[in-house]
XYZ file of C-alpha atoms in Angstrom:
351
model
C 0.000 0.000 0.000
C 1.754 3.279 -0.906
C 1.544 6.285 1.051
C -1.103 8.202 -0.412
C -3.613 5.378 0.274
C -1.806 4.885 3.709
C -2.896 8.468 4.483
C -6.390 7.989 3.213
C -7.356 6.126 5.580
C -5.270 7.663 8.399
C -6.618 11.006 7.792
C -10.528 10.541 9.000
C -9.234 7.682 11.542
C -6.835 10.513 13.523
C -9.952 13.447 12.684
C -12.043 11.267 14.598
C -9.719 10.649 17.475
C -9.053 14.411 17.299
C -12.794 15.041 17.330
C -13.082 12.990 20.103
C -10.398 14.121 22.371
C -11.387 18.176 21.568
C -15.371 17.058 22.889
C -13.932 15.416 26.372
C -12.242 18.358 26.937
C -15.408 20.363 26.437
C -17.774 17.380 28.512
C -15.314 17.784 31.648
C -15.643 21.406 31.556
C -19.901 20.874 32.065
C -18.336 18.566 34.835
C -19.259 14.956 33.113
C -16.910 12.209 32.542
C -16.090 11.309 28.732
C -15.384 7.762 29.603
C -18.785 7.310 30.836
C -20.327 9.524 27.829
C -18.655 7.430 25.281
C -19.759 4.280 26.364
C -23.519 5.561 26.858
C -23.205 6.545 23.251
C -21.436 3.610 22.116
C -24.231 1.468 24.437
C -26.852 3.446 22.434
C -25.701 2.915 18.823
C -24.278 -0.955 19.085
C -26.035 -1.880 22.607
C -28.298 -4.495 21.470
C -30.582 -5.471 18.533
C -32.955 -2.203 18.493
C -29.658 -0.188 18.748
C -27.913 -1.700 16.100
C -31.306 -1.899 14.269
C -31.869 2.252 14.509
C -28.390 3.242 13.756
C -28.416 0.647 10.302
C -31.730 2.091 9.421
C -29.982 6.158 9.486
C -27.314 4.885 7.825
C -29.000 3.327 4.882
C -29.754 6.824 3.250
C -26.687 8.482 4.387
C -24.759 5.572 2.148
C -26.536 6.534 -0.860
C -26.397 10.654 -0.660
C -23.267 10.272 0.586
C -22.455 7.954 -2.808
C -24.461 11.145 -4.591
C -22.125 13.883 -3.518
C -19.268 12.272 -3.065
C -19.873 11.127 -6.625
C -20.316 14.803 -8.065
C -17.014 15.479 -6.185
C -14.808 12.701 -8.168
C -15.527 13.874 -11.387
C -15.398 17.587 -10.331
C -19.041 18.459 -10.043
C -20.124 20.156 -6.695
C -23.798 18.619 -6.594
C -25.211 20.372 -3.455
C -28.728 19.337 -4.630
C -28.505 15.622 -2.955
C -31.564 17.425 -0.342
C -33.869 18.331 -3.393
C -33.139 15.206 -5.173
C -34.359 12.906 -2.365
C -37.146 15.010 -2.167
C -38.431 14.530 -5.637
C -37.230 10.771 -5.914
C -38.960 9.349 -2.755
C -42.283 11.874 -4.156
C -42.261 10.588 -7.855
C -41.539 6.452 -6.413
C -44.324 6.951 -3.642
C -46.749 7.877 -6.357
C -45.941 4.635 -8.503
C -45.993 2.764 -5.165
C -49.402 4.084 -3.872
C -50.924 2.732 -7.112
C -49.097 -0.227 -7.821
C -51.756 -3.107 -5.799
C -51.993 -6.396 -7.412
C -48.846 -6.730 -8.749
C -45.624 -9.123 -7.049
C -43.170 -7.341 -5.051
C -40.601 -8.590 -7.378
C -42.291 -5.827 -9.802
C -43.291 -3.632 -7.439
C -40.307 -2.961 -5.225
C -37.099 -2.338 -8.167
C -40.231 -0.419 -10.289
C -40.282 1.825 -7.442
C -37.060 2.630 -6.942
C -36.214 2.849 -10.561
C -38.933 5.528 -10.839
C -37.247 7.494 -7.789
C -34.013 7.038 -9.519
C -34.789 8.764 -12.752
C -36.836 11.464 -10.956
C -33.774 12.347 -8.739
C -31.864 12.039 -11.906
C -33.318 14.228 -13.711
C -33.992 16.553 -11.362
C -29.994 16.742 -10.927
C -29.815 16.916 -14.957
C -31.465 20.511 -14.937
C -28.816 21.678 -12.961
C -26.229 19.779 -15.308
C -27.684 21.295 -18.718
C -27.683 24.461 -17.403
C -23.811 24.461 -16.240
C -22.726 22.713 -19.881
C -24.801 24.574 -21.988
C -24.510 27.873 -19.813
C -21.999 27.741 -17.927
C -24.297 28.210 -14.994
C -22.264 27.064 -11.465
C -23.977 24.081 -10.298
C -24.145 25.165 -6.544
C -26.408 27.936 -7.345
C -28.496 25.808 -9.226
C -29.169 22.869 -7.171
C -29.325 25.102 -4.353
C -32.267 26.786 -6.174
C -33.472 23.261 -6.760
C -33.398 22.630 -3.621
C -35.966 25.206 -2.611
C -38.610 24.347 -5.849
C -38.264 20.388 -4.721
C -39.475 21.467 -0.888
C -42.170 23.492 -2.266
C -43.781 21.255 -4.862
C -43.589 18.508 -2.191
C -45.335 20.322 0.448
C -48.067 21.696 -1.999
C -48.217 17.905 -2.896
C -49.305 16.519 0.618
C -51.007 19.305 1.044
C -52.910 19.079 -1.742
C -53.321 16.224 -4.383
C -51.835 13.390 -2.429
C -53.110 14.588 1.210
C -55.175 12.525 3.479
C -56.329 12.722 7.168
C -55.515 15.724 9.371
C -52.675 16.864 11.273
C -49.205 16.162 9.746
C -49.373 16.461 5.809
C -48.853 13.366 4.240
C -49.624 10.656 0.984
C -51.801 7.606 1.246
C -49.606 4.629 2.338
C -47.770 2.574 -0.510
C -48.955 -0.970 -1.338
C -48.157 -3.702 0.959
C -46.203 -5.248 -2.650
C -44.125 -2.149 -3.094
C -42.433 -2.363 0.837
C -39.153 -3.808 1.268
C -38.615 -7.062 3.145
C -38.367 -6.577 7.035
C -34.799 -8.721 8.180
C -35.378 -8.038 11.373
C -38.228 -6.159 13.543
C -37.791 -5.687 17.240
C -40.613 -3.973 19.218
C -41.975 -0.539 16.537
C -38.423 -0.644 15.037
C -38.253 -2.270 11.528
C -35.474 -3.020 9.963
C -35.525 -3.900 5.913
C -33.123 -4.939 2.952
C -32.326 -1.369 2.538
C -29.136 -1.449 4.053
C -27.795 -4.274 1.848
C -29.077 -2.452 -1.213
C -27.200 0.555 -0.339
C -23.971 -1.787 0.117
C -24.363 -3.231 -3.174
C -24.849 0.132 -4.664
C -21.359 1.452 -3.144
C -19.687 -1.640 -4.203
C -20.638 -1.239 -7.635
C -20.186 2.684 -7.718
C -16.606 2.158 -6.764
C -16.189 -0.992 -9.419
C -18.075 1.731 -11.904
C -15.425 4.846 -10.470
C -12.190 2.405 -10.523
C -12.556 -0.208 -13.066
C -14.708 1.299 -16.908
C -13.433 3.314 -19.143
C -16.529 5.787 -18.970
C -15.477 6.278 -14.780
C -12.130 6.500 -15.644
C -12.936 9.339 -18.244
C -15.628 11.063 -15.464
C -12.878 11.513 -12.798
C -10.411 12.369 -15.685
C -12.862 15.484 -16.120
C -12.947 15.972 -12.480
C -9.115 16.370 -12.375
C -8.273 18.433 -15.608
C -11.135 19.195 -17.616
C -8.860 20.996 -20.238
C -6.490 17.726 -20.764
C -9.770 15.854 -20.878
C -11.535 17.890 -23.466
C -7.663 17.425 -25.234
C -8.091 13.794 -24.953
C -11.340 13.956 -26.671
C -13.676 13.558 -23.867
C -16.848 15.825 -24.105
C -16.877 17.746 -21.278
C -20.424 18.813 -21.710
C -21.863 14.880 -21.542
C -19.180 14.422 -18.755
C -20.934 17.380 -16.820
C -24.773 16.197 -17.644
C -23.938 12.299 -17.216
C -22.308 13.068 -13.586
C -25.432 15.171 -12.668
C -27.620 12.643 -14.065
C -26.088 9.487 -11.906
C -25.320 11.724 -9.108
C -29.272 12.502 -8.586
C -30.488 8.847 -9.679
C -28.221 7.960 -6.229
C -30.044 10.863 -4.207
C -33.600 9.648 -5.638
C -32.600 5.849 -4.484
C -31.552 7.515 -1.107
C -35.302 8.768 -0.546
C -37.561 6.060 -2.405
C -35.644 3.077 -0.721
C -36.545 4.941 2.536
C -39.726 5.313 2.286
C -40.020 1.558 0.958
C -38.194 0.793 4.371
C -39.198 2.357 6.811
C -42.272 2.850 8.312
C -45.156 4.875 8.103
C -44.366 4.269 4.445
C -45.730 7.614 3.517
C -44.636 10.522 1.732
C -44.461 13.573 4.334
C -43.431 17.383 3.588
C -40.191 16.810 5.350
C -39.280 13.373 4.765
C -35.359 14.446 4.367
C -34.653 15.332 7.285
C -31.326 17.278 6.420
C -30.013 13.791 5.114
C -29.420 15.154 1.602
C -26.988 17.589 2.798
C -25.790 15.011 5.029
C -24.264 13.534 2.051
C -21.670 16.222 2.176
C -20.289 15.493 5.416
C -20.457 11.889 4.511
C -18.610 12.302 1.211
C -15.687 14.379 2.713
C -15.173 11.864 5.741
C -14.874 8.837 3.570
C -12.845 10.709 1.094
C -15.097 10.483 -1.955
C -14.734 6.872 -1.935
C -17.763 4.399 -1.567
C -15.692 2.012 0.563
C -14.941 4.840 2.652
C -18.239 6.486 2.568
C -19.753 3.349 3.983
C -17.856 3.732 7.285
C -18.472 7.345 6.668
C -22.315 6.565 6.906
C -21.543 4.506 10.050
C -20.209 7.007 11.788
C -22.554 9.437 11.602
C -25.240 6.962 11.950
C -24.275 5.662 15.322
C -22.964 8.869 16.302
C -26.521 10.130 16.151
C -28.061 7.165 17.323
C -25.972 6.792 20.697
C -26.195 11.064 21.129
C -30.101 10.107 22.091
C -29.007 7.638 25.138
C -26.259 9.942 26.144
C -28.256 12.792 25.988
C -31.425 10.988 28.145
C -28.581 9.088 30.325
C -25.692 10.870 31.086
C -27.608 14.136 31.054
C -24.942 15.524 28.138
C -25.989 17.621 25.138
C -26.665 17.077 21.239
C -24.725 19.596 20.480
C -21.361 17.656 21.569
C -22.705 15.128 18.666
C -22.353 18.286 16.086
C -19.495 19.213 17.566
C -17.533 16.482 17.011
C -19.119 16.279 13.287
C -18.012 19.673 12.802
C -14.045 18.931 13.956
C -14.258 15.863 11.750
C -15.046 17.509 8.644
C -12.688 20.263 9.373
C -9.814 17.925 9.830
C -10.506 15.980 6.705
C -11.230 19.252 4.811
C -7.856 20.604 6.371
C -6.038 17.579 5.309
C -2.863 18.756 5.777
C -2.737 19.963 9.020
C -3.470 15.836 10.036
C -1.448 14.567 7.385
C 1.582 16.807 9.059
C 0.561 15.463 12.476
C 1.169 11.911 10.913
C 4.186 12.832 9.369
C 5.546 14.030 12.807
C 4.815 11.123 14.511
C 6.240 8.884 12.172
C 9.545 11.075 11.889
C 9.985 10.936 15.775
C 9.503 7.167 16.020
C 12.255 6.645 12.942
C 14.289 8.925 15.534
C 13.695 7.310 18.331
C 14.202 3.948 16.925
């Protein structure tokens, strides 16, 4: 292993260690004991089977809009529209899946998701004909997107699709359309989702690493000018990368909403989780290997922040905090990767 792939996976190891040394200093100043903390948390996220259950069921979605961005990012396109691309993908599959009774799940279920996927990709393709074709910067745009994709969804359980009172929401999806429950202990449920969004990294990183057309999208993403040279049309490089980038986002929200329960669309079904993706993408390093772990992280970090919080009487906000020191660190690479180097240099001299 040479050192540049030695280093990254050292850099978001040490952030987190970092991360997690900064936050104790801040929990002993509110006069708690990190020892104790961590473990509640650690309890909380991998404690048992409804634990492990919750934090696998935040991860699923963080996988695949972390995949999303961290997608956009490899071949040089900053897709910040992973939020509004969930929206519309889990809104466009729920309608197929409301209406899809009397057919197998073996039809119902991959229909679904393939609707969501082409909804969230082409929802992410606006943004990617308007940067080729006008050179409009693709943060504004999906940013904008963003914003349209909340508001047609809320006028959308609000209106056509709503039913009952109180919280807006869709008619539930056909029994055919949800994914298979693996394991369900007490309300929690917890479906095939997960291994989907596995099998989706593994072949995003095959697709990144191993064909000729990944090989030319992160070419693009390193030097679109000695692409273009190379003959590699920057404008289809730009559109395609927009286009799979959102199909990932739309999975990210339909195979949600086929997983977890109330299996219903709701105004704010996201939750955040779209930009989400960001943080997940820079922790694992734009890689989907990585970004798996990446999605882990987070996951149980916010899963075991609710049984330190109701526990050890300790703040959320230490949760963010720690998120916000890891994503620094990785960001700041080199400030960790000299803090590697250091070490390594005074152990060769000490030797």
């Amino acid at each position: 292993m040479n050192r540049s792939k030695i280093y990254a996976l050292l850099v978001p190891v040490v952030s987190v260690i970092i991360a997690l040394l900064i936050a104790s200093i801040i929990i002993i100043i509110i006069g708690k004991n990190p020892l104790t903390a961590y473990g509640i948390m650690l309890e909380g996220a991998f404690g048992g089977a409804e634990q492990l259950a919750n934090t696998i069921i935040k991860m699923t979605p963080l996988i695949l809009t972390g995949l999303a961005v961290g997608f956009g990012f490899r071949a040089g396109v900053f897709n910040i529209g992973a939020e509004g691309q969930m929206t519309i993908g889990a809104l466009m599959g729920a309608v197929v899946a409301m209406n899809i009774g009397g057919v197998p799940s073996v039809i119902a279920i991959p229909l679904s998701i393939i609707v969501g996927m082409l909804a969230g990709a082409f929802w992410a393709s606006i943004a990617g004909f308007l940067k080729a074709f006008t050179g409009a910067h693709e943060v504004i745009s999906t940013i904008m997107l963003n914003w349209i994709a909340a508001n047609f969804a809320s006028f959308m359980v609000t209106g056509p699709l709503a039913v009952g009172s109180g919280t807006p929401k869709s008619p539930e999806i056909a029994e055919a359309a949800k994914l298979p429950v693996v394991l369900k202990v007490q309300a929690t449920e917890l479906s095939i989702g997960i291994f989907i969004a596995v099998v989706v990294a593994v072949v995003m990183y095959v697709f990144i690493e191993k064909t000729t057309t990944g090989y030319e999208l992160k070419g693009v993403g390193f030097n679109p000018h000695a692409a273009e040279y190379g003959g590699i049309s920057i404008r289809k490089s730009i559109i395609m990368t927009m286009a799979i980038s959102g199909a990932l986002a739309g999975m990210a929200g339909i195979v949600d909403l086929l997983g977890v329960p109330p299996h219903r669309f709701v105004g704010e079904l996201t939750g955040g989780r779209g930009f989400d993706g960001i943080t997940i993408a820079l922790i694992g390093r734009n890689n989907p290997i990585g970004i798996i772990f990446a999605a882990l992280l987070i996951a149980a970090l916010r899963t075991g922040s609710n049984a330190m919080q109701i526990r050890a009487q300790i703040p959320n906000d230490i949760v963010s905090i720690i998120q916000g020191i890891v994503i620094f660190l990785v960001a700041a690479e080199r400030i960790v990767t000299t803090l590697i180097y250091w070490k390594g240099r005074k152990g060769v001299t000490t030797a």
